[in-house]
XYZ file of C-alpha atoms in Angstrom:
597
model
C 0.000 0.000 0.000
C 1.521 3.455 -1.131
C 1.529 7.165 0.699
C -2.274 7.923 -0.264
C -3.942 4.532 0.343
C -2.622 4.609 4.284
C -4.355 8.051 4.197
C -1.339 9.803 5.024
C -0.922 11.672 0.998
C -0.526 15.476 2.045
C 3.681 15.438 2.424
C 4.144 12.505 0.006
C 5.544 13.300 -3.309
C 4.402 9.656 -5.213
C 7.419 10.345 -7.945
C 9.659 9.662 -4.278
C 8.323 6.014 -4.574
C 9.809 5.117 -8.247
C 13.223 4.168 -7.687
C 15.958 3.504 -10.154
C 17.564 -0.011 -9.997
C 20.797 0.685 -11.058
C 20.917 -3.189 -12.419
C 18.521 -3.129 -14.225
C 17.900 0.694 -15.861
C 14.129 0.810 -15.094
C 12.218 2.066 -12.196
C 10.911 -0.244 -9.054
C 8.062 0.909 -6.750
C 10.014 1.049 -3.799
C 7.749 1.471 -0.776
C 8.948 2.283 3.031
C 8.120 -0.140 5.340
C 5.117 0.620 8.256
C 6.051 1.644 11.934
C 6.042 -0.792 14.735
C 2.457 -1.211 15.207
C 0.149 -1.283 18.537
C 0.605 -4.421 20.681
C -2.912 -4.346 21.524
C -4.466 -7.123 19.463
C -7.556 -6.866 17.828
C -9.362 -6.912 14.456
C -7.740 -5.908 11.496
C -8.915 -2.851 9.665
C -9.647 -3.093 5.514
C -8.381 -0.867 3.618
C -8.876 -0.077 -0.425
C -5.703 0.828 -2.608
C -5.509 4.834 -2.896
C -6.384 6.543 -5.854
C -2.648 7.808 -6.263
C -1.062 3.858 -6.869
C 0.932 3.734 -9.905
C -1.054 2.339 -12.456
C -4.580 2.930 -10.617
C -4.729 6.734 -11.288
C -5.736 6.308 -15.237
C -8.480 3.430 -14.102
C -10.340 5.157 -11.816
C -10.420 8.204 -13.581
C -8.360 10.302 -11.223
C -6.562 12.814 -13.119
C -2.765 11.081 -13.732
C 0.045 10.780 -11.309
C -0.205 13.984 -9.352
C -3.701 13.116 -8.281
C -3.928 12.785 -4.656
C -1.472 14.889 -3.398
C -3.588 17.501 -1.870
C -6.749 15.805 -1.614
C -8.053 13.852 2.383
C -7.798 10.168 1.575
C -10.254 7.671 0.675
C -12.733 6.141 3.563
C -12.496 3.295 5.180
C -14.807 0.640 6.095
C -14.460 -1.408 9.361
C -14.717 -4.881 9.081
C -16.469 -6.165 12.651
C -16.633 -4.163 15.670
C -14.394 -0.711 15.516
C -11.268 -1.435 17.012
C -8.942 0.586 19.296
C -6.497 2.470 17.528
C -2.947 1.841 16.775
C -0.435 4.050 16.688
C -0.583 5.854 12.986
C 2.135 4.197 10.849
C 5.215 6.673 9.909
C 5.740 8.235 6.649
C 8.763 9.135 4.800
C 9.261 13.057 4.526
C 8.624 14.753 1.297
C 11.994 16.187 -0.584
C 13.103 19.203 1.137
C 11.850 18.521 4.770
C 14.016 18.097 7.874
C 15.485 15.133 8.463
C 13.517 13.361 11.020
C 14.932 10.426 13.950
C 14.831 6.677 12.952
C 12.395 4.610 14.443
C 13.673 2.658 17.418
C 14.625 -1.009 15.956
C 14.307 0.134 12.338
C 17.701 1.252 10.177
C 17.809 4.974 9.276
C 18.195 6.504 5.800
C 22.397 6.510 5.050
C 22.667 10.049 3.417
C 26.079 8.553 1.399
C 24.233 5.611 -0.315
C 21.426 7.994 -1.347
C 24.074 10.111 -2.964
C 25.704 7.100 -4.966
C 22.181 6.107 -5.965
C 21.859 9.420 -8.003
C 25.514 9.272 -9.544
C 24.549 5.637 -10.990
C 21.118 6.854 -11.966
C 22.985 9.805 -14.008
C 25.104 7.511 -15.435
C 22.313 4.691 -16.314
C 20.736 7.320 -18.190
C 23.675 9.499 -20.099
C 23.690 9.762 -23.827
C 21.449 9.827 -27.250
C 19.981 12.300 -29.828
C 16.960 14.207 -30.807
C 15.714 10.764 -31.068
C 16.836 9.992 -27.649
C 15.219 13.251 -26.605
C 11.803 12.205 -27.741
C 11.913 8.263 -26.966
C 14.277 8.099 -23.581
C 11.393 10.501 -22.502
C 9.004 7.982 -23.381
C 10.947 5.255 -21.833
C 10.854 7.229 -18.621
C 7.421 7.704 -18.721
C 6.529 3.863 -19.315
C 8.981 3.035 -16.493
C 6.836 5.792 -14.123
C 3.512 5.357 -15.286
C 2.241 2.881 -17.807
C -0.329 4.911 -18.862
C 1.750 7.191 -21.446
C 1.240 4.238 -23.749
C -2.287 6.219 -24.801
C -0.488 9.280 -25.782
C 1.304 7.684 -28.751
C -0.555 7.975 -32.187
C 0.949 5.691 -34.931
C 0.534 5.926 -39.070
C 0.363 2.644 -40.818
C 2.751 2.603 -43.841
C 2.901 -0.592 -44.942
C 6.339 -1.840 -46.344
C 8.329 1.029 -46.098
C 8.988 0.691 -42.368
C 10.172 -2.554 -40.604
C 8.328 -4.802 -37.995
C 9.606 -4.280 -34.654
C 12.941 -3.333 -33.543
C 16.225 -5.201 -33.310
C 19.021 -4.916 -30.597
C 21.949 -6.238 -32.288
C 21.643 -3.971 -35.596
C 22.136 -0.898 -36.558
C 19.185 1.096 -37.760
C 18.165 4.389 -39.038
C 15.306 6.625 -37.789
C 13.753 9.405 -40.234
C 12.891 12.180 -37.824
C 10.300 14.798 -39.115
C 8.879 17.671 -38.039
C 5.846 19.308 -39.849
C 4.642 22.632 -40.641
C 1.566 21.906 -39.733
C -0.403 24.918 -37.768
C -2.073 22.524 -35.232
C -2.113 23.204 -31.560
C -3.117 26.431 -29.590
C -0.486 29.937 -30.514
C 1.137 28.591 -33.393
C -1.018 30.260 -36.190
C 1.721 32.287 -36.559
C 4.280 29.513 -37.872
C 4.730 27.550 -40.869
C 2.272 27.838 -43.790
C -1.164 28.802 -43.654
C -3.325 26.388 -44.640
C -0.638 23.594 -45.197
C -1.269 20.357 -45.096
C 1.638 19.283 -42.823
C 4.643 19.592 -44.858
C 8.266 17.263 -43.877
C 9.592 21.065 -43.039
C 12.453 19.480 -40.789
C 13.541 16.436 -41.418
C 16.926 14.622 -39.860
C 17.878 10.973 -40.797
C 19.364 9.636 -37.483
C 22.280 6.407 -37.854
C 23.045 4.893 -35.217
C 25.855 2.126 -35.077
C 25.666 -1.511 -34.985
C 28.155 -1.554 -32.374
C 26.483 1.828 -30.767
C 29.702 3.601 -30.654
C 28.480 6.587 -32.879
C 25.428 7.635 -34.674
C 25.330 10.132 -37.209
C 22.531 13.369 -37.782
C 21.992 13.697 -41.165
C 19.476 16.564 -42.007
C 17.586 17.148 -45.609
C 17.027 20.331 -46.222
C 13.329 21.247 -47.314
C 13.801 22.882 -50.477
C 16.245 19.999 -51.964
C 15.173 19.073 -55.430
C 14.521 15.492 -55.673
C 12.258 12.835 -57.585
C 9.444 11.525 -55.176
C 8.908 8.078 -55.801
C 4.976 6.546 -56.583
C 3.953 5.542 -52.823
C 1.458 3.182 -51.606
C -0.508 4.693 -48.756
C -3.410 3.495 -46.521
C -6.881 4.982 -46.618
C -9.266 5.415 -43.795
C -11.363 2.108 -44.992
C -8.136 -0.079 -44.934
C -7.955 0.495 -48.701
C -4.902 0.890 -49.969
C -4.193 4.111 -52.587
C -0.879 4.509 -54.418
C 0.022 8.560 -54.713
C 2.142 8.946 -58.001
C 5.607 10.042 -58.088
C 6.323 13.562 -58.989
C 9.715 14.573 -60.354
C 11.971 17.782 -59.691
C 10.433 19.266 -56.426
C 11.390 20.197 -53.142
C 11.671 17.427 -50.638
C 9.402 18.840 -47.751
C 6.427 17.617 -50.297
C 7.002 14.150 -49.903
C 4.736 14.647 -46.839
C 1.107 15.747 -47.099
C 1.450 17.097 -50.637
C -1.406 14.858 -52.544
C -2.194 12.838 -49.323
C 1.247 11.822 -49.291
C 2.380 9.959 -45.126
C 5.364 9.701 -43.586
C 6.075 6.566 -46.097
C 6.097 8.413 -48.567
C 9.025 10.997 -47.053
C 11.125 7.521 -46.339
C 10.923 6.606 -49.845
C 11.600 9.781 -51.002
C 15.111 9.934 -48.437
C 15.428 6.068 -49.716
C 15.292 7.785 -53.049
C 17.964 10.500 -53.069
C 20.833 8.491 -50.450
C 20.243 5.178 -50.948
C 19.359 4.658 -47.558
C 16.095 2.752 -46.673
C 14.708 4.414 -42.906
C 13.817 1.551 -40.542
C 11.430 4.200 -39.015
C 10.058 7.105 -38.523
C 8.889 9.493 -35.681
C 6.893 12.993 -36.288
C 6.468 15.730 -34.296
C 4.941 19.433 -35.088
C 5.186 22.835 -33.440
C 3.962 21.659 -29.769
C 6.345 19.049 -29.771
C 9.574 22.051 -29.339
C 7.465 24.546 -26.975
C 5.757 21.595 -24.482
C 9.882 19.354 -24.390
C 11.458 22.465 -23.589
C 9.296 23.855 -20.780
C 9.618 20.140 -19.147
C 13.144 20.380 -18.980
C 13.178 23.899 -17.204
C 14.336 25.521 -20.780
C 17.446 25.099 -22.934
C 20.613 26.961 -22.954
C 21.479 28.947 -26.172
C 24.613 30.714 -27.268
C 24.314 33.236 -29.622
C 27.244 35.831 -31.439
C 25.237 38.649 -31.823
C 21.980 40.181 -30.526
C 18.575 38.916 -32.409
C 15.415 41.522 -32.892
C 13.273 39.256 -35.621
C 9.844 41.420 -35.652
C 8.721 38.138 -38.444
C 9.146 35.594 -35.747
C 9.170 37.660 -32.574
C 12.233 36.166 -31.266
C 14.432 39.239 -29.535
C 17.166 37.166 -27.632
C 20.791 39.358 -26.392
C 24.172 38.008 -27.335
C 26.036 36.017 -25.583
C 24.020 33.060 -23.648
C 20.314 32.365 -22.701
C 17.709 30.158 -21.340
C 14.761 30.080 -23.834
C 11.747 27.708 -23.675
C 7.824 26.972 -24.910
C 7.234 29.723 -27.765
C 10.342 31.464 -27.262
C 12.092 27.704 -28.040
C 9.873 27.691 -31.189
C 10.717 31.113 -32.572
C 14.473 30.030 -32.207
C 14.080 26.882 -34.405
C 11.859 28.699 -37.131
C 12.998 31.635 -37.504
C 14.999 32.297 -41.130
C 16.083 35.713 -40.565
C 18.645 36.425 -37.968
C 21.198 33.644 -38.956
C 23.483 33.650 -41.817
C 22.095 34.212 -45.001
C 18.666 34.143 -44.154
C 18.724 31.063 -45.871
C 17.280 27.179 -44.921
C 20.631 25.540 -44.951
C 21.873 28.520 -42.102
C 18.790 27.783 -40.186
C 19.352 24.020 -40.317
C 23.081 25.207 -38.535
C 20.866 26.651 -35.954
C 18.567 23.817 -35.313
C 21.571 21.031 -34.720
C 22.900 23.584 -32.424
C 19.338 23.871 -30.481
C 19.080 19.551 -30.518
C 22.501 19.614 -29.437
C 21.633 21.698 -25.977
C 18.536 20.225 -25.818
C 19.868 16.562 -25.493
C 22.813 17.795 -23.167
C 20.460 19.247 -20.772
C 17.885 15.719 -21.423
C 21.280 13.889 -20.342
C 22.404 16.393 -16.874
C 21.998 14.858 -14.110
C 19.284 18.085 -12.885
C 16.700 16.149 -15.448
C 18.045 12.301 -15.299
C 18.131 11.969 -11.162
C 14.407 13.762 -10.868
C 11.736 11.498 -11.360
C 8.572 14.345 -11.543
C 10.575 16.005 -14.050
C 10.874 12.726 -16.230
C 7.471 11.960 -16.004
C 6.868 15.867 -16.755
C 9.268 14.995 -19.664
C 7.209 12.163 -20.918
C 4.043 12.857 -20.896
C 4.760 15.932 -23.265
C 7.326 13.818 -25.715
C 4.579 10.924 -26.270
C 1.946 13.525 -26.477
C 3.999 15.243 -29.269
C 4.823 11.591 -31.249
C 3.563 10.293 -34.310
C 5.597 6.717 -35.244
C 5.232 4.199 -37.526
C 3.062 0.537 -36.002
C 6.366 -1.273 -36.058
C 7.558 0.778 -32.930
C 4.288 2.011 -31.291
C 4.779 0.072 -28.361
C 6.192 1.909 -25.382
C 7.992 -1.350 -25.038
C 9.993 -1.522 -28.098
C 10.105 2.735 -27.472
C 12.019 1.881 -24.330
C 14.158 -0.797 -26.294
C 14.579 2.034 -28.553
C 16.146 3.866 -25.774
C 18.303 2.345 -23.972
C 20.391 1.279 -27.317
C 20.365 4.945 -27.429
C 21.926 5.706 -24.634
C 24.926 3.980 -25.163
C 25.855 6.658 -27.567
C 28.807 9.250 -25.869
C 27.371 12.431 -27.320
C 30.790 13.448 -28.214
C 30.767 10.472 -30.749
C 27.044 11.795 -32.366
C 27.782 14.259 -35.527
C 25.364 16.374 -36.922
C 25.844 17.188 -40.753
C 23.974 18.326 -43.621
C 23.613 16.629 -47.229
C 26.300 18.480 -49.382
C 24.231 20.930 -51.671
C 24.947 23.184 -54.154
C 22.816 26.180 -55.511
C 19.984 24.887 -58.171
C 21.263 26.375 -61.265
C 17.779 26.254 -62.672
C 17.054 29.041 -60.279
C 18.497 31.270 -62.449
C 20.071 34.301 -60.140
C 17.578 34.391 -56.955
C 18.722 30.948 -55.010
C 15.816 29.527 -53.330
C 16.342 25.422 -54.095
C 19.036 23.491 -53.620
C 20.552 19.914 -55.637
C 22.313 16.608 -54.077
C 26.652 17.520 -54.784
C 27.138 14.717 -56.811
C 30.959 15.172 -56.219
C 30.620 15.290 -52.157
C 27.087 14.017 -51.589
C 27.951 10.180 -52.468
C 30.667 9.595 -49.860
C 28.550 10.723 -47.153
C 25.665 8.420 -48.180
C 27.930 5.384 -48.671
C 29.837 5.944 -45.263
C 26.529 5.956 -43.572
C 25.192 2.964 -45.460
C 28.658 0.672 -44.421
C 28.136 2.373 -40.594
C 31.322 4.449 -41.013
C 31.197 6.840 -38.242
C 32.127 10.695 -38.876
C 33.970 10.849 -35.434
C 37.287 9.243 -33.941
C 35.816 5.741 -32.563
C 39.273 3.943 -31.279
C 38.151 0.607 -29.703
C 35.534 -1.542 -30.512
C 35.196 -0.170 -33.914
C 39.229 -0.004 -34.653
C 38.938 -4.262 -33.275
C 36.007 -4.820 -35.657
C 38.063 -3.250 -38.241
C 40.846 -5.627 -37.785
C 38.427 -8.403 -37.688
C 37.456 -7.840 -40.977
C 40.781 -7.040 -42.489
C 42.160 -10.297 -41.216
C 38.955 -12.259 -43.470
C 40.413 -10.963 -46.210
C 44.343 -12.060 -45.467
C 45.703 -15.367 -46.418
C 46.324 -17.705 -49.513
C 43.468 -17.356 -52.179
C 42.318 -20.508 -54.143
C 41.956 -20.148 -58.338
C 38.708 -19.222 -59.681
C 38.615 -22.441 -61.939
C 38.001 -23.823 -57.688
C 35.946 -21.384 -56.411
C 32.370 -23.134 -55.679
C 29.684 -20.951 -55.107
C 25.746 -20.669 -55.310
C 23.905 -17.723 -55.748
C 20.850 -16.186 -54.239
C 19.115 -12.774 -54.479
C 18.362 -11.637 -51.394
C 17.330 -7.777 -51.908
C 18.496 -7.456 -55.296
C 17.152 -5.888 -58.593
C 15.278 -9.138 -60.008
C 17.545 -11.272 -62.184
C 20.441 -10.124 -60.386
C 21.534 -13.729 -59.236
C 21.754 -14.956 -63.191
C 23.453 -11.365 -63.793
C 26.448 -12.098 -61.826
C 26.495 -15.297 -62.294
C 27.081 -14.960 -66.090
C 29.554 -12.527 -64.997
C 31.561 -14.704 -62.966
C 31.562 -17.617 -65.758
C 32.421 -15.690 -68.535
C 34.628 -13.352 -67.302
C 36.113 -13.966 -63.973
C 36.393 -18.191 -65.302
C 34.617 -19.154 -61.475
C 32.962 -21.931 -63.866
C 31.713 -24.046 -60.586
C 29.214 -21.182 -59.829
C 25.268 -21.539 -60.204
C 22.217 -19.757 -59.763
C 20.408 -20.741 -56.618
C 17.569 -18.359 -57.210
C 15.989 -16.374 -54.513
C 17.282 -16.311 -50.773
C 14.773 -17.108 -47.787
C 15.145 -13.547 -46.631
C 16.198 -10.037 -48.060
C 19.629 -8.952 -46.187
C 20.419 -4.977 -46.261
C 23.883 -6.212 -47.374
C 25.256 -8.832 -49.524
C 26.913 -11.767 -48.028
C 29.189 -14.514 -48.501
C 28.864 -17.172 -45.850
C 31.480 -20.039 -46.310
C 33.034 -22.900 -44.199
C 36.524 -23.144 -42.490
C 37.817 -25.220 -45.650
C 36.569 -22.821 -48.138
C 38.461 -19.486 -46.405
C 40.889 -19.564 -49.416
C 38.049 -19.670 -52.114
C 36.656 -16.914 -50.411
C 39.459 -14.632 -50.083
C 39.356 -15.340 -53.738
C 35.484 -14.653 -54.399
C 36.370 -11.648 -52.450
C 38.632 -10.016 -54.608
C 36.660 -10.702 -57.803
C 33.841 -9.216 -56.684
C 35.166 -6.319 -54.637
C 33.302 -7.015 -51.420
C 34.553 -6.092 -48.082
C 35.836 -8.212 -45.158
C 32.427 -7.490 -43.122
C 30.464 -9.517 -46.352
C 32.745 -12.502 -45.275
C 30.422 -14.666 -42.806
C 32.197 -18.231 -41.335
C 29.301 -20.730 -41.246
C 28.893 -23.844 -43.404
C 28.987 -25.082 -46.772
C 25.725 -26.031 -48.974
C 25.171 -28.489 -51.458
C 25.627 -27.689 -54.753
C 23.651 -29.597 -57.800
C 26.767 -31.773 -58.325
C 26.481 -33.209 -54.797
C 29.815 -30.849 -53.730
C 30.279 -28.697 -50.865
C 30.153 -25.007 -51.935
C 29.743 -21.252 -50.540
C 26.681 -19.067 -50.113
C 26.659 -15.675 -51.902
C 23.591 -13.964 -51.362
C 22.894 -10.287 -53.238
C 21.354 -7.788 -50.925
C 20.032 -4.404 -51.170
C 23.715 -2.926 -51.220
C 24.295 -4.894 -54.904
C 25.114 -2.549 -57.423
C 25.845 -4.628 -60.128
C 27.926 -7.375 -61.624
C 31.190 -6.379 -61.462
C 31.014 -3.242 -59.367
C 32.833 -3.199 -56.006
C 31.222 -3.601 -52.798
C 34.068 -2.544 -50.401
C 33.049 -0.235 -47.127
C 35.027 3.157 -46.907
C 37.656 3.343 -44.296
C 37.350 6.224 -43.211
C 34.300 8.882 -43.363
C 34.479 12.462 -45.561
C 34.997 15.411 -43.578
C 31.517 17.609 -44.425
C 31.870 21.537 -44.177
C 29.576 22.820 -40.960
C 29.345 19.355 -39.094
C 29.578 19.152 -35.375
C 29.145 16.736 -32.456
C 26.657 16.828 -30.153
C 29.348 17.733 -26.645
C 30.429 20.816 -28.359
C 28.718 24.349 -27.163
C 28.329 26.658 -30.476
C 26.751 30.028 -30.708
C 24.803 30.624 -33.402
C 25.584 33.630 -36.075
């Protein structure tokens, strides 16, 4: 029985019962046990479970966690005759009240455990992203109360986003916010009358081994070819929007009933990298995660007066939340060249702060101010069905967190000026000489920052695949699948491989159980040198190499496994990972303070 169902709820804060266990990551009810009680027998009183239990408050109707607080406590109903009264069990003190005397044969609170309890608790929850922003808060919010699970709206969109989450992977999250005017103050942003535009829109990596994760934001007015998309109607039809060519990517959302599928198609589209999923957020979402947090510090070089947006902010640094927050990440005119891409500068800078302060200890080690926290970032969520669970949120999370924020870069797809323009600049087109090596360093999980350890060992692992005596390609024995791959890519390379590479002992094995994201060549310990040698006539990388065991071929012989993922490009083309990531003019990390200019 908790603080309010003994009656006792006036100095009782019910966020002091969640507990972190450090073990673990989640929060325990932790509940302190009663006083001695009255020697005197007699009958025992029943009592009904207080309207302020975790997980009782949304039931019965009474108003969410801070219901209770203020309010006398439920009645009670004897059982029997009334019995003499006991001595009224103790309570622990709210936050902030003086300490009080032990109870005799009972162990007092040790001040110096309670203080290591909120160092691990900081740690437990350090780390993460604008993603991390909006899911760890809705991690901490299913760990409070389980409640926030309502708050989350989800858009069904069919193939383009995966089923469910996986631990061991890396993935990549589209996050998009709208320019939707919905939600009370904010006729005053965005277009009027728009249908809910992809206005910002940041394609979050995060590493297989979750020693980086990379930020890569789209601007809105980047050119691009938006793809047919299949979308879901209100009846549980199905309706497929057609492709329009040459526009600005912030109309792959809403534009011709276009969803958030259709924006992950489009960003599948222009980088060649497929978003696992999505999450959406509009206006509210900046002005309701900023006042939970107490505000977010900004830096800026010079003073900003912007009568468009309202925002009037001094140099140097300040404390800005709720529609102050929201001028700051809209406005176009006090940065740079009044331009997107200088506002897009200006946002990573705000995400930056904002998931520095999400990670202090002032936010992580207060459990009102995570629920506070929560309840506003699942309010502000849209997400795809394959992570609309709280559950797989939290999962979600605490991969997250593993992230040092020094090792999270935020960058911007190289651009140049669309020449079709002519001399007022207001669109921009994908750098076909810079562009590319971004994409394909993301795609192989190259990160943009200087991992050393597990990365640098993986590295090595990979390398060593790849060293050792190679077999001739009149030996190589290998069967082909298409797992992923344009169709008829399987006969493609293998008529490739016959005729010119001479790897005559190859056939065409059709199509794989399962699509892989990247091709793969899975081979057993006997077969290493025919490997090495498949290998290097193909171009593939150490990290395609995958020990296992041999098949049977149609000649009754042991042979190899190549299957063709997404990643094929093409008989003959090379599929070795960079190295080493591009340096991309105007990226930053997510530990460094910058004031905007």
């Amino acid at each position: 029985m908790d603080a309010q169902g003994r009656g006792r709820a006036d100095d009782i804060d019910p966020a002091d019962q969640w507990v972190l266990n450090p073990d673990t990551g989640e929060y325990e009810l932790r509940l302190t046990p009663s006083a001695p009680q009255s020697p005197i027998p007699g009958p025992r009183r029943a009592g009904s479970r207080g309207a302020g239990a975790p997980g009782a408050s949304a039931a019965k109707g009474a108003g969410g966690p801070a219901a209770g607080r203020r309010g006398g406590a439920p009645a009670r109903k004897q059982s029997g005759e009334d019995a003499p009264a006991g001595p009224v069990p103790g309570q622990r003190r709210r936050r902030g009240a003086p300490p009080q005397e032990p109870l005799p044969g009972r162990r007092g609170r040790r001040p110096e455990k309670a203080k290591k309890s909120k160092t691990k608790k900081a740690l437990m929850w350090t780390g993460g992203t604008m993603a991390f922003v909006l899911v760890g808060a809705g991690t901490a919010g299913y760990l409070i109360l389980k409640h926030l699970e309502g708050n989350i709206s989800s858009t069904d969109v069919g193939s383009a986003a995966k089923n469910g989450f996986s631990k061991d992977e890396a993935f990549n999250l589209l996050i998009i916010g709208t320019d939707k005017r919905t939600g009370k103050g904010n006729e005053g942003y965005g277009d009027k009358g728009s249908v809910g535009h992809a206005d910002t829109n940041i394609l979050l990596h995060v590493s297989k081994d979750r020693t980086n994760a990379t930020a890569l934001s789209i601007p809105r007015d980047l050119i691009v070819n938006v793809p047919d998309c299949p979308t879901k109607q209100p009846d549980g039809s199905e309706k497929v929007v057609p492709g329009t060519d040459n526009v600005r990517f912030n109309t792959s959302l809403g534009q011709d009933g276009r969803d958030a599928g259709c924006t992950m198609r489009t960003v599948k589209e222009v980088t060649g990298i497929a978003p696992d999923h999505f999450m959406m957020a509009d206006f509210n979402a900046v002005k309701t995660l900023t006042s939970a947090v107490g505000g977010v510090d900004v830096c800026l070089k010079h003073a900003v007066d912007d009568k468009d947006s309202h925002l009037k902010l001094p140099a140097g640094e300040s404390k800005i939340e709720g529609e102050q927050a929201l001028a700051f990440v809209r406005t176009r005119h006090s940065f740079g060249n009044q331009g997107d891409l200088d506002r897009i500068k200006v946002q990573q800078q705000f995400l930056s702060s904002l998931m520095r302060k999400m990670a202090s200890g002032d936010t992580l080690s207060n459990p009102t101010k995570l629920y506070s926290l929560a309840d506003a970032a699942t309010k502000a969520l849209t997400v795809d069905q394959g992570i609309d669970k709280v559950s797989t949120l939290k999962d979600m999370a605490l991969e997250l967190k593993k992230v040092p924020t020094k090792n999270i870069t935020f960058l911007t797809v190289p651009v140049l000026d669309n020449p079709a323009d002519g001399k007022i600049h207001k669109t921009v087109i994908v750098d076909q000489n810079q562009a590319p090596q971004v994409f394909d360093a993301i795609s192989n999980d190259v990160s943009f920052t200087d991992v050393k350890k597990k990365e640098k060992a993986a590295r090595d692992a990979e390398a060593a695949r790849l060293q050792g005596a190679k077999s001739a390609p009149s030996e190589v024995r290998v069967r082909i699948l298409n797992g992923g791959a344009p169709p008829g890519s399987a006969q493609e390379t293998l008529t490739w491989l016959q005729n010119v590479k001479g790897v005559a002992k190859s056939e065409n094995g059709s199509n794989a159980p399962e699509k892989l994201d990247k091709t793969q060549l899975e081979y057993a310990p006997d077969q290493a040198d025919q490997a090495r040698e498949l290998a290097s006539l193909m171009g593939l990388s150490g990290s395609a190499l995958k020990p296992g065991e041999s098949v049977t071929n149609a000649q009754g012989l042991p042979a190899m496994t190549l299957t063709l993922g997404k990643d094929f490009k093409g008989a003959g083309i090379p599929l070795t990972a960079p190295k080493k990531a591009p340096k991309v003019q105007g990226q930053s990390t997510a530990d460094k303070v910058q004031c905007a200019s």
